[in-house]
């Protein structure tokens, strides 16, 4: 698994999935975040091309764990370097992300996600491997969803200790 963004949510996903026995690695644009992750024993890089090439070579599930404004540029990188990788996100709004993914030409490999947990703190240091324990994790069941990719996202949520909540993107956003 390739986690793009190692803040509170992405960093916690990297920790939880590694603790569950998955092979996972991460990308973060800040050197400090990557250094902190590496210091804690995690596989991380500041090189987006390196991370996505590695994801493409292994067919890794890519988890978008970045703020909404960063999505378009990351989706462009994914389109260029890892267009066949399964893809999910952890953003709190689903239809806006769906529109960005569609515009990038990655819709067939995308399943939206939203773990509904967090803290008032941010960054790598705020994360921990039990953040998602017992928390709802919405997984999109939109018409385009590939059952194989959905299953991968489901396994991710379960590995993190979450409770699955299937929902259509527009229903999630209306709630």
mmCIF file with all atom_site columns, C-alpha atoms in Angstrom:
data_model
loop_
_atom_site.group_PDB
_atom_site.id
_atom_site.type_symbol
_atom_site.label_atom_id
_atom_site.label_alt_id
_atom_site.label_comp_id
_atom_site.label_asym_id
_atom_site.label_entity_id
_atom_site.label_seq_id
_atom_site.pdbx_PDB_ins_code
_atom_site.Cartn_x
_atom_site.Cartn_y
_atom_site.Cartn_z
_atom_site.occupancy
_atom_site.B_iso_or_equiv
_atom_site.pdbx_formal_charge
_atom_site.auth_seq_id
_atom_site.auth_comp_id
_atom_site.auth_asym_id
_atom_site.auth_atom_id
_atom_site.pdbx_PDB_model_num
ATOM 1   C CA . UNK A 1 1   ? 0.000   0.000  0.000   1.00 0.00 ? 1   UNK A CA 1
ATOM 2   C CA . UNK A 1 2   ? 1.142   3.515  -0.829  1.00 0.00 ? 2   UNK A CA 1
ATOM 3   C CA . UNK A 1 3   ? -0.079  6.307  1.458   1.00 0.00 ? 3   UNK A CA 1
ATOM 4   C CA . UNK A 1 4   ? 0.221   9.799  -0.030  1.00 0.00 ? 4   UNK A CA 1
ATOM 5   C CA . UNK A 1 5   ? 0.263   12.265 2.854   1.00 0.00 ? 5   UNK A CA 1
ATOM 6   C CA . UNK A 1 6   ? 1.618   11.344 6.281   1.00 0.00 ? 6   UNK A CA 1
ATOM 7   C CA . UNK A 1 7   ? -0.288  13.700 8.540   1.00 0.00 ? 7   UNK A CA 1
ATOM 8   C CA . UNK A 1 8   ? -2.706  12.606 11.259  1.00 0.00 ? 8   UNK A CA 1
ATOM 9   C CA . UNK A 1 9   ? -4.880  10.361 9.060   1.00 0.00 ? 9   UNK A CA 1
ATOM 10  C CA . UNK A 1 10  ? -2.317  9.159  6.521   1.00 0.00 ? 10  UNK A CA 1
ATOM 11  C CA . UNK A 1 11  ? 0.305   8.606  9.201   1.00 0.00 ? 11  UNK A CA 1
ATOM 12  C CA . UNK A 1 12  ? -2.175  6.644  11.291  1.00 0.00 ? 12  UNK A CA 1
ATOM 13  C CA . UNK A 1 13  ? -3.104  4.519  8.266   1.00 0.00 ? 13  UNK A CA 1
ATOM 14  C CA . UNK A 1 14  ? 0.571   3.757  7.618   1.00 0.00 ? 14  UNK A CA 1
ATOM 15  C CA . UNK A 1 15  ? 1.035   2.799  11.270  1.00 0.00 ? 15  UNK A CA 1
ATOM 16  C CA . UNK A 1 16  ? -2.157  0.715  11.543  1.00 0.00 ? 16  UNK A CA 1
ATOM 17  C CA . UNK A 1 17  ? -1.677  -1.211 8.316   1.00 0.00 ? 17  UNK A CA 1
ATOM 18  C CA . UNK A 1 18  ? 1.961   -1.926 9.101   1.00 0.00 ? 18  UNK A CA 1
ATOM 19  C CA . UNK A 1 19  ? 0.913   -3.146 12.565  1.00 0.00 ? 19  UNK A CA 1
ATOM 20  C CA . UNK A 1 20  ? -1.641  -5.403 10.824  1.00 0.00 ? 20  UNK A CA 1
ATOM 21  C CA . UNK A 1 21  ? 1.176   -6.980 8.811   1.00 0.00 ? 21  UNK A CA 1
ATOM 22  C CA . UNK A 1 22  ? 0.729   -5.178 5.503   1.00 0.00 ? 22  UNK A CA 1
ATOM 23  C CA . UNK A 1 23  ? 3.611   -3.943 3.413   1.00 0.00 ? 23  UNK A CA 1
ATOM 24  C CA . UNK A 1 24  ? 3.088   -0.204 3.263   1.00 0.00 ? 24  UNK A CA 1
ATOM 25  C CA . UNK A 1 25  ? 5.106   2.856  2.372   1.00 0.00 ? 25  UNK A CA 1
ATOM 26  C CA . UNK A 1 26  ? 4.370   6.539  2.289   1.00 0.00 ? 26  UNK A CA 1
ATOM 27  C CA . UNK A 1 27  ? 5.026   9.846  0.619   1.00 0.00 ? 27  UNK A CA 1
ATOM 28  C CA . UNK A 1 28  ? 4.969   13.285 2.188   1.00 0.00 ? 28  UNK A CA 1
ATOM 29  C CA . UNK A 1 29  ? 6.087   16.554 0.636   1.00 0.00 ? 29  UNK A CA 1
ATOM 30  C CA . UNK A 1 30  ? 7.585   17.821 3.882   1.00 0.00 ? 30  UNK A CA 1
ATOM 31  C CA . UNK A 1 31  ? 11.067  16.605 4.691   1.00 0.00 ? 31  UNK A CA 1
ATOM 32  C CA . UNK A 1 32  ? 10.284  16.874 8.411   1.00 0.00 ? 32  UNK A CA 1
ATOM 33  C CA . UNK A 1 33  ? 7.290   14.535 8.116   1.00 0.00 ? 33  UNK A CA 1
ATOM 34  C CA . UNK A 1 34  ? 9.289   11.954 6.188   1.00 0.00 ? 34  UNK A CA 1
ATOM 35  C CA . UNK A 1 35  ? 12.223  12.187 8.595   1.00 0.00 ? 35  UNK A CA 1
ATOM 36  C CA . UNK A 1 36  ? 9.872   11.663 11.549  1.00 0.00 ? 36  UNK A CA 1
ATOM 37  C CA . UNK A 1 37  ? 8.253   8.639  9.875   1.00 0.00 ? 37  UNK A CA 1
ATOM 38  C CA . UNK A 1 38  ? 11.651  7.146  9.055   1.00 0.00 ? 38  UNK A CA 1
ATOM 39  C CA . UNK A 1 39  ? 12.886  7.801  12.602  1.00 0.00 ? 39  UNK A CA 1
ATOM 40  C CA . UNK A 1 40  ? 9.890   5.781  13.827  1.00 0.00 ? 40  UNK A CA 1
ATOM 41  C CA . UNK A 1 41  ? 10.883  2.925  11.508  1.00 0.00 ? 41  UNK A CA 1
ATOM 42  C CA . UNK A 1 42  ? 8.497   3.496  8.601   1.00 0.00 ? 42  UNK A CA 1
ATOM 43  C CA . UNK A 1 43  ? 9.253   3.462  4.883   1.00 0.00 ? 43  UNK A CA 1
ATOM 44  C CA . UNK A 1 44  ? 8.703   6.998  3.553   1.00 0.00 ? 44  UNK A CA 1
ATOM 45  C CA . UNK A 1 45  ? 9.967   9.357  0.852   1.00 0.00 ? 45  UNK A CA 1
ATOM 46  C CA . UNK A 1 46  ? 9.606   12.961 -0.313  1.00 0.00 ? 46  UNK A CA 1
ATOM 47  C CA . UNK A 1 47  ? 9.902   11.828 -3.947  1.00 0.00 ? 47  UNK A CA 1
ATOM 48  C CA . UNK A 1 48  ? 6.407   11.446 -5.440  1.00 0.00 ? 48  UNK A CA 1
ATOM 49  C CA . UNK A 1 49  ? 7.709   9.837  -8.637  1.00 0.00 ? 49  UNK A CA 1
ATOM 50  C CA . UNK A 1 50  ? 9.630   7.244  -6.628  1.00 0.00 ? 50  UNK A CA 1
ATOM 51  C CA . UNK A 1 51  ? 6.577   6.441  -4.493  1.00 0.00 ? 51  UNK A CA 1
ATOM 52  C CA . UNK A 1 52  ? 4.229   6.127  -7.474  1.00 0.00 ? 52  UNK A CA 1
ATOM 53  C CA . UNK A 1 53  ? 6.682   4.106  -9.563  1.00 0.00 ? 53  UNK A CA 1
ATOM 54  C CA . UNK A 1 54  ? 6.990   1.698  -6.675  1.00 0.00 ? 54  UNK A CA 1
ATOM 55  C CA . UNK A 1 55  ? 3.204   1.578  -6.319  1.00 0.00 ? 55  UNK A CA 1
ATOM 56  C CA . UNK A 1 56  ? 2.803   0.861  -10.038 1.00 0.00 ? 56  UNK A CA 1
ATOM 57  C CA . UNK A 1 57  ? 5.419   -1.899 -9.970  1.00 0.00 ? 57  UNK A CA 1
ATOM 58  C CA . UNK A 1 58  ? 3.696   -3.658 -7.077  1.00 0.00 ? 58  UNK A CA 1
ATOM 59  C CA . UNK A 1 59  ? 0.063   -2.868 -7.975  1.00 0.00 ? 59  UNK A CA 1
ATOM 60  C CA . UNK A 1 60  ? -0.315  -1.194 -4.588  1.00 0.00 ? 60  UNK A CA 1
ATOM 61  C CA . UNK A 1 61  ? -3.513  0.406  -3.370  1.00 0.00 ? 61  UNK A CA 1
ATOM 62  C CA . UNK A 1 62  ? -2.852  4.164  -3.327  1.00 0.00 ? 62  UNK A CA 1
ATOM 63  C CA . UNK A 1 63  ? -4.420  6.087  -0.444  1.00 0.00 ? 63  UNK A CA 1
ATOM 64  C CA . UNK A 1 64  ? -4.877  9.829  -0.981  1.00 0.00 ? 64  UNK A CA 1
ATOM 65  C CA . UNK A 1 65  ? -4.493  11.345 2.492   1.00 0.00 ? 65  UNK A CA 1
ATOM 66  C CA . UNK A 1 66  ? -3.955  14.979 1.556   1.00 0.00 ? 66  UNK A CA 1
ATOM 67  C CA . UNK A 1 67  ? -6.076  18.135 1.787   1.00 0.00 ? 67  UNK A CA 1
ATOM 68  C CA . UNK A 1 68  ? -8.557  18.699 -1.039  1.00 0.00 ? 68  UNK A CA 1
ATOM 69  C CA . UNK A 1 69  ? -6.503  21.493 -2.708  1.00 0.00 ? 69  UNK A CA 1
ATOM 70  C CA . UNK A 1 70  ? -3.583  19.059 -3.169  1.00 0.00 ? 70  UNK A CA 1
ATOM 71  C CA . UNK A 1 71  ? -5.675  16.407 -4.962  1.00 0.00 ? 71  UNK A CA 1
ATOM 72  C CA . UNK A 1 72  ? -5.490  17.696 -8.560  1.00 0.00 ? 72  UNK A CA 1
ATOM 73  C CA . UNK A 1 73  ? -1.692  17.742 -8.704  1.00 0.00 ? 73  UNK A CA 1
ATOM 74  C CA . UNK A 1 74  ? -1.398  14.331 -7.033  1.00 0.00 ? 74  UNK A CA 1
ATOM 75  C CA . UNK A 1 75  ? -4.003  12.873 -9.386  1.00 0.00 ? 75  UNK A CA 1
ATOM 76  C CA . UNK A 1 76  ? -1.979  14.196 -12.326 1.00 0.00 ? 76  UNK A CA 1
ATOM 77  C CA . UNK A 1 77  ? 1.107   12.441 -10.955 1.00 0.00 ? 77  UNK A CA 1
ATOM 78  C CA . UNK A 1 78  ? -0.904  9.231  -10.490 1.00 0.00 ? 78  UNK A CA 1
ATOM 79  C CA . UNK A 1 79  ? -2.275  9.464  -14.053 1.00 0.00 ? 79  UNK A CA 1
ATOM 80  C CA . UNK A 1 80  ? 1.288   9.789  -15.337 1.00 0.00 ? 80  UNK A CA 1
ATOM 81  C CA . UNK A 1 81  ? 3.049   7.223  -13.140 1.00 0.00 ? 81  UNK A CA 1
ATOM 82  C CA . UNK A 1 82  ? 0.522   4.735  -11.720 1.00 0.00 ? 82  UNK A CA 1
ATOM 83  C CA . UNK A 1 83  ? -2.723  4.899  -13.746 1.00 0.00 ? 83  UNK A CA 1
ATOM 84  C CA . UNK A 1 84  ? -3.614  1.241  -13.199 1.00 0.00 ? 84  UNK A CA 1
ATOM 85  C CA . UNK A 1 85  ? -3.257  1.211  -9.423  1.00 0.00 ? 85  UNK A CA 1
ATOM 86  C CA . UNK A 1 86  ? -6.367  0.917  -7.277  1.00 0.00 ? 86  UNK A CA 1
ATOM 87  C CA . UNK A 1 87  ? -7.090  4.227  -5.578  1.00 0.00 ? 87  UNK A CA 1
ATOM 88  C CA . UNK A 1 88  ? -8.961  5.502  -2.533  1.00 0.00 ? 88  UNK A CA 1
ATOM 89  C CA . UNK A 1 89  ? -9.051  8.660  -0.449  1.00 0.00 ? 89  UNK A CA 1
ATOM 90  C CA . UNK A 1 90  ? -9.801  9.686  3.121   1.00 0.00 ? 90  UNK A CA 1
ATOM 91  C CA . UNK A 1 91  ? -11.257 13.132 2.415   1.00 0.00 ? 91  UNK A CA 1
ATOM 92  C CA . UNK A 1 92  ? -14.380 14.259 4.252   1.00 0.00 ? 92  UNK A CA 1
ATOM 93  C CA . UNK A 1 93  ? -16.312 15.217 1.093   1.00 0.00 ? 93  UNK A CA 1
ATOM 94  C CA . UNK A 1 94  ? -16.957 12.571 -1.528  1.00 0.00 ? 94  UNK A CA 1
ATOM 95  C CA . UNK A 1 95  ? -18.580 14.126 -4.614  1.00 0.00 ? 95  UNK A CA 1
ATOM 96  C CA . UNK A 1 96  ? -15.891 16.807 -5.013  1.00 0.00 ? 96  UNK A CA 1
ATOM 97  C CA . UNK A 1 97  ? -13.188 14.129 -4.852  1.00 0.00 ? 97  UNK A CA 1
ATOM 98  C CA . UNK A 1 98  ? -15.155 11.971 -7.282  1.00 0.00 ? 98  UNK A CA 1
ATOM 99  C CA . UNK A 1 99  ? -15.262 14.885 -9.745  1.00 0.00 ? 99  UNK A CA 1
ATOM 100 C CA . UNK A 1 100 ? -11.482 15.389 -9.476  1.00 0.00 ? 100 UNK A CA 1
ATOM 101 C CA . UNK A 1 101 ? -10.806 11.674 -9.948  1.00 0.00 ? 101 UNK A CA 1
ATOM 102 C CA . UNK A 1 102 ? -13.115 11.591 -12.958 1.00 0.00 ? 102 UNK A CA 1
ATOM 103 C CA . UNK A 1 103 ? -11.374 14.641 -14.490 1.00 0.00 ? 103 UNK A CA 1
ATOM 104 C CA . UNK A 1 104 ? -8.016  12.857 -14.057 1.00 0.00 ? 104 UNK A CA 1
ATOM 105 C CA . UNK A 1 105 ? -9.318  9.781  -15.906 1.00 0.00 ? 105 UNK A CA 1
ATOM 106 C CA . UNK A 1 106 ? -8.931  7.478  -12.887 1.00 0.00 ? 106 UNK A CA 1
ATOM 107 C CA . UNK A 1 107 ? -12.570 6.740  -12.060 1.00 0.00 ? 107 UNK A CA 1
ATOM 108 C CA . UNK A 1 108 ? -12.558 3.019  -12.922 1.00 0.00 ? 108 UNK A CA 1
ATOM 109 C CA . UNK A 1 109 ? -9.896  2.293  -10.266 1.00 0.00 ? 109 UNK A CA 1
ATOM 110 C CA . UNK A 1 110 ? -11.313 4.596  -7.550  1.00 0.00 ? 110 UNK A CA 1
ATOM 111 C CA . UNK A 1 111 ? -13.388 3.889  -4.440  1.00 0.00 ? 111 UNK A CA 1
ATOM 112 C CA . UNK A 1 112 ? -13.983 6.826  -2.111  1.00 0.00 ? 112 UNK A CA 1
ATOM 113 C CA . UNK A 1 113 ? -13.433 6.456  1.608   1.00 0.00 ? 113 UNK A CA 1
ATOM 114 C CA . UNK A 1 114 ? -13.853 8.527  4.748   1.00 0.00 ? 114 UNK A CA 1
ATOM 115 C CA . UNK A 1 115 ? -12.668 7.300  8.138   1.00 0.00 ? 115 UNK A CA 1
ATOM 116 C CA . UNK A 1 116 ? -14.765 9.327  10.558  1.00 0.00 ? 116 UNK A CA 1
ATOM 117 C CA . UNK A 1 117 ? -12.276 9.956  13.317  1.00 0.00 ? 117 UNK A CA 1
ATOM 118 C CA . UNK A 1 118 ? -9.512  12.358 14.197  1.00 0.00 ? 118 UNK A CA 1
ATOM 119 C CA . UNK A 1 119 ? -8.105  14.671 16.818  1.00 0.00 ? 119 UNK A CA 1
ATOM 120 C CA . UNK A 1 120 ? -7.531  18.396 17.154  1.00 0.00 ? 120 UNK A CA 1
ATOM 121 C CA . UNK A 1 121 ? -3.867  17.816 16.330  1.00 0.00 ? 121 UNK A CA 1
ATOM 122 C CA . UNK A 1 122 ? -2.173  17.341 12.971  1.00 0.00 ? 122 UNK A CA 1
ATOM 123 C CA . UNK A 1 123 ? 0.999   16.000 11.429  1.00 0.00 ? 123 UNK A CA 1
ATOM 124 C CA . UNK A 1 124 ? 2.911   12.762 11.740  1.00 0.00 ? 124 UNK A CA 1
ATOM 125 C CA . UNK A 1 125 ? 3.432   13.156 15.498  1.00 0.00 ? 125 UNK A CA 1
ATOM 126 C CA . UNK A 1 126 ? -0.339  13.315 16.117  1.00 0.00 ? 126 UNK A CA 1
ATOM 127 C CA . UNK A 1 127 ? -1.024  9.932  14.500  1.00 0.00 ? 127 UNK A CA 1
ATOM 128 C CA . UNK A 1 128 ? -1.141  6.492  16.083  1.00 0.00 ? 128 UNK A CA 1
ATOM 129 C CA . UNK A 1 129 ? -2.008  2.955  15.032  1.00 0.00 ? 129 UNK A CA 1
ATOM 130 C CA . UNK A 1 130 ? -5.263  2.792  17.024  1.00 0.00 ? 130 UNK A CA 1
ATOM 131 C CA . UNK A 1 131 ? -6.868  6.008  15.754  1.00 0.00 ? 131 UNK A CA 1
ATOM 132 C CA . UNK A 1 132 ? -9.470  4.105  13.718  1.00 0.00 ? 132 UNK A CA 1
ATOM 133 C CA . UNK A 1 133 ? -10.389 1.449  16.313  1.00 0.00 ? 133 UNK A CA 1
ATOM 134 C CA . UNK A 1 134 ? -14.184 1.149  16.351  1.00 0.00 ? 134 UNK A CA 1
ATOM 135 C CA . UNK A 1 135 ? -14.639 4.276  14.223  1.00 0.00 ? 135 UNK A CA 1
ATOM 136 C CA . UNK A 1 136 ? -16.985 4.326  11.221  1.00 0.00 ? 136 UNK A CA 1
ATOM 137 C CA . UNK A 1 137 ? -15.239 4.262  7.823   1.00 0.00 ? 137 UNK A CA 1
ATOM 138 C CA . UNK A 1 138 ? -17.531 5.223  4.955   1.00 0.00 ? 138 UNK A CA 1
ATOM 139 C CA . UNK A 1 139 ? -16.740 3.378  1.715   1.00 0.00 ? 139 UNK A CA 1
ATOM 140 C CA . UNK A 1 140 ? -18.445 4.581  -1.454  1.00 0.00 ? 140 UNK A CA 1
ATOM 141 C CA . UNK A 1 141 ? -20.767 2.254  -3.345  1.00 0.00 ? 141 UNK A CA 1
ATOM 142 C CA . UNK A 1 142 ? -21.240 4.449  -6.405  1.00 0.00 ? 142 UNK A CA 1
ATOM 143 C CA . UNK A 1 143 ? -22.288 2.979  -9.764  1.00 0.00 ? 143 UNK A CA 1
ATOM 144 C CA . UNK A 1 144 ? -18.748 2.976  -11.209 1.00 0.00 ? 144 UNK A CA 1
ATOM 145 C CA . UNK A 1 145 ? -17.197 1.053  -8.295  1.00 0.00 ? 145 UNK A CA 1
ATOM 146 C CA . UNK A 1 146 ? -15.120 -2.012 -9.158  1.00 0.00 ? 146 UNK A CA 1
ATOM 147 C CA . UNK A 1 147 ? -15.903 -4.766 -6.608  1.00 0.00 ? 147 UNK A CA 1
ATOM 148 C CA . UNK A 1 148 ? -12.236 -5.822 -6.512  1.00 0.00 ? 148 UNK A CA 1
ATOM 149 C CA . UNK A 1 149 ? -11.078 -2.322 -5.599  1.00 0.00 ? 149 UNK A CA 1
ATOM 150 C CA . UNK A 1 150 ? -13.950 -1.975 -3.110  1.00 0.00 ? 150 UNK A CA 1
ATOM 151 C CA . UNK A 1 151 ? -12.779 -5.180 -1.453  1.00 0.00 ? 151 UNK A CA 1
ATOM 152 C CA . UNK A 1 152 ? -9.246  -3.787 -1.133  1.00 0.00 ? 152 UNK A CA 1
ATOM 153 C CA . UNK A 1 153 ? -10.552 -0.613 0.519   1.00 0.00 ? 153 UNK A CA 1
ATOM 154 C CA . UNK A 1 154 ? -12.756 -2.721 2.800   1.00 0.00 ? 154 UNK A CA 1
ATOM 155 C CA . UNK A 1 155 ? -9.711  -4.749 3.880   1.00 0.00 ? 155 UNK A CA 1
ATOM 156 C CA . UNK A 1 156 ? -7.816  -1.514 4.545   1.00 0.00 ? 156 UNK A CA 1
ATOM 157 C CA . UNK A 1 157 ? -10.599 -0.218 6.801   1.00 0.00 ? 157 UNK A CA 1
ATOM 158 C CA . UNK A 1 158 ? -10.881 -3.541 8.628   1.00 0.00 ? 158 UNK A CA 1
ATOM 159 C CA . UNK A 1 159 ? -7.101  -3.760 9.093   1.00 0.00 ? 159 UNK A CA 1
ATOM 160 C CA . UNK A 1 160 ? -7.304  -0.339 10.737  1.00 0.00 ? 160 UNK A CA 1
ATOM 161 C CA . UNK A 1 161 ? -10.006 -1.606 13.126  1.00 0.00 ? 161 UNK A CA 1
ATOM 162 C CA . UNK A 1 162 ? -12.862 0.418  11.647  1.00 0.00 ? 162 UNK A CA 1
ATOM 163 C CA . UNK A 1 163 ? -16.540 -0.358 11.236  1.00 0.00 ? 163 UNK A CA 1
ATOM 164 C CA . UNK A 1 164 ? -17.611 -0.363 7.572   1.00 0.00 ? 164 UNK A CA 1
ATOM 165 C CA . UNK A 1 165 ? -20.345 2.025  6.436   1.00 0.00 ? 165 UNK A CA 1
ATOM 166 C CA . UNK A 1 166 ? -21.201 1.593  2.736   1.00 0.00 ? 166 UNK A CA 1
ATOM 167 C CA . UNK A 1 167 ? -22.773 4.733  1.226   1.00 0.00 ? 167 UNK A CA 1
ATOM 168 C CA . UNK A 1 168 ? -23.212 6.504  -2.083  1.00 0.00 ? 168 UNK A CA 1
ATOM 169 C CA . UNK A 1 169 ? -21.068 9.648  -2.346  1.00 0.00 ? 169 UNK A CA 1
ATOM 170 C CA . UNK A 1 170 ? -24.011 12.042 -2.584  1.00 0.00 ? 170 UNK A CA 1
ATOM 171 C CA . UNK A 1 171 ? -25.725 10.393 0.409   1.00 0.00 ? 171 UNK A CA 1
ATOM 172 C CA . UNK A 1 172 ? -22.529 10.714 2.451   1.00 0.00 ? 172 UNK A CA 1
ATOM 173 C CA . UNK A 1 173 ? -22.181 14.400 1.599   1.00 0.00 ? 173 UNK A CA 1
ATOM 174 C CA . UNK A 1 174 ? -25.848 15.114 2.374   1.00 0.00 ? 174 UNK A CA 1
ATOM 175 C CA . UNK A 1 175 ? -25.564 13.635 5.873   1.00 0.00 ? 175 UNK A CA 1
#
